[in-house]
Amino acid sequence: MRNPMATVNITGEQFNETIRGEGITLVDFWASWCGPCQRFAPIFEKASESNPDLTFAKVDTQAEQGLAAALGISSIPTLMVFRDNVLVYREAGALPAKALDALIVQARELDMDEVRRQIAEQQGAQA
């Protein structure tokens, strides 16, 4: 198990070290005043308890405004999923539990060699 707690709160300084390395990391960008964020929180927490081999992190956008701005977070909640230090999903809006579970399955099943090849092709086409 990578992470003794189900969900960890991270700061801007911890963000890069949290998403780097092998494995899957889900990051929930939220704020205490955000109703949809409050409804998504128990769904995110339950998924973290069901998937102890993954890292589940939360970023309070009020406390971490610089990080949220740097990542272009314009609406919350926003969920980002990283696998092996590659952003594989980013979407604003609270997901229902079944959709979050399906997203986790998809992240687990990704062929990361294929993902990296596609990224390299896109970067090559833009150069």
Coordinates of C-alpha atoms in Angstrom, one line a residue:
M1 CA 0.0 0.0 0.0
R2 CA 1.4 3.4 -1.1
N3 CA -0.5 5.5 1.3
P4 CA -1.7 4.7 4.9
M5 CA -4.6 7.2 4.8
A6 CA -7.4 6.8 2.4
T7 CA -7.4 10.4 1.2
V8 CA -4.6 13.0 1.7
N9 CA -4.9 16.8 1.5
I10 CA -2.0 18.2 -0.5
T11 CA -0.5 21.7 -1.0
G12 CA 1.0 23.2 -4.1
E13 CA 4.5 22.1 -2.8
Q14 CA 3.3 18.5 -2.5
F15 CA 1.5 18.3 -5.8
N16 CA 4.4 17.4 -8.1
E17 CA 5.8 14.8 -5.7
T18 CA 2.3 13.3 -5.2
I19 CA 1.6 12.8 -8.9
R20 CA 5.1 11.6 -9.9
G21 CA 6.2 8.0 -10.0
E22 CA 4.4 4.9 -10.8
G23 CA 0.8 4.1 -10.1
I24 CA -2.5 6.0 -10.2
T25 CA -3.2 9.2 -8.4
L26 CA -6.6 10.9 -8.4
V27 CA -6.7 14.6 -7.4
D28 CA -9.9 16.3 -6.4
F29 CA -9.9 20.1 -6.6
W30 CA -12.6 21.4 -4.2
A31 CA -13.6 24.3 -1.9
S32 CA -15.6 24.3 1.3
W33 CA -18.3 26.7 -0.1
C34 CA -18.9 24.5 -3.1
G35 CA -22.1 22.4 -2.9
P36 CA -21.2 19.9 -5.6
C37 CA -17.8 19.5 -4.0
Q38 CA -19.4 18.6 -0.7
R39 CA -21.7 16.0 -2.4
F40 CA -18.7 14.5 -4.3
A41 CA -16.5 14.3 -1.1
P42 CA -18.0 11.1 0.4
I43 CA -18.0 9.4 -3.1
F44 CA -14.3 10.2 -3.5
E45 CA -13.6 9.0 0.1
K46 CA -15.5 5.7 -0.4
A47 CA -13.6 5.1 -3.7
S48 CA -10.3 5.7 -1.8
E49 CA -11.2 3.2 0.8
S50 CA -12.1 0.6 -1.9
N51 CA -8.9 1.2 -3.8
P52 CA -6.1 1.3 -1.2
D53 CA -3.4 0.7 -3.8
L54 CA -4.2 4.1 -5.5
T55 CA -3.4 7.5 -4.2
F56 CA -6.4 9.8 -3.6
A57 CA -5.5 13.5 -3.0
K58 CA -7.5 16.6 -2.4
V59 CA -6.5 20.2 -3.1
D60 CA -8.4 23.0 -1.4
T61 CA -8.6 25.6 -4.1
Q62 CA -9.2 28.4 -1.6
A63 CA -5.9 27.6 0.3
E64 CA -4.0 26.7 -2.9
Q65 CA -5.1 29.4 -5.3
G66 CA -1.7 29.6 -7.0
L67 CA -1.8 25.9 -7.8
A68 CA -5.4 26.0 -9.0
A69 CA -4.5 29.0 -11.3
A70 CA -1.4 27.3 -12.6
L71 CA -3.4 24.2 -13.6
G72 CA -6.2 26.3 -15.1
I73 CA -8.9 25.1 -12.7
S74 CA -11.8 27.3 -13.5
S75 CA -14.7 25.3 -12.0
I76 CA -14.9 22.9 -9.2
P77 CA -15.0 20.1 -8.4
T78 CA -12.4 19.2 -10.9
L79 CA -11.0 15.7 -10.9
M80 CA -7.6 14.9 -12.4
V81 CA -6.2 11.4 -12.8
F82 CA -2.5 10.7 -13.3
R83 CA -1.0 7.4 -14.1
D84 CA 2.8 6.9 -14.0
N85 CA 3.2 10.8 -14.0
V86 CA 1.0 11.3 -17.1
L87 CA -2.3 13.2 -16.9
V88 CA -4.9 10.7 -18.3
Y89 CA -8.1 12.4 -17.3
R90 CA -9.3 15.9 -16.4
E91 CA -12.9 16.9 -16.0
A92 CA -14.9 19.4 -14.0
G93 CA -18.1 18.3 -12.2
A94 CA -19.0 15.8 -9.5
L95 CA -19.1 12.2 -10.7
P96 CA -21.6 9.7 -9.5
A97 CA -20.1 6.7 -7.6
K98 CA -20.6 4.3 -10.6
A99 CA -18.9 6.8 -13.0
L100 CA -15.9 7.2 -10.6
D101 CA -15.6 3.4 -10.2
A102 CA -15.7 3.0 -14.0
L103 CA -13.0 5.8 -14.4
I104 CA -10.7 3.9 -12.0
V105 CA -11.2 0.7 -13.9
Q106 CA -10.3 2.5 -17.2
A107 CA -7.2 4.1 -15.6
R108 CA -6.1 0.6 -14.4
E109 CA -6.6 -0.9 -17.9
L110 CA -4.7 1.8 -19.8
D111 CA -1.8 0.7 -21.9
M112 CA 0.7 3.3 -20.8
D113 CA 3.2 2.5 -23.6
E114 CA 0.4 3.3 -26.1
V115 CA -0.6 6.5 -24.2
R116 CA 3.1 7.7 -24.2
R117 CA 3.3 6.9 -28.0
Q118 CA 0.2 8.9 -28.7
I119 CA 1.5 11.8 -26.6
A120 CA 4.8 11.7 -28.5
E121 CA 3.0 11.7 -31.8
Q122 CA 0.9 14.7 -30.8
Q123 CA 4.0 16.6 -29.6
G124 CA 5.8 15.7 -32.8
A125 CA 2.8 17.0 -34.9
Q126 CA 2.9 20.3 -33.0
A127 CA 6.6 20.9 -33.3

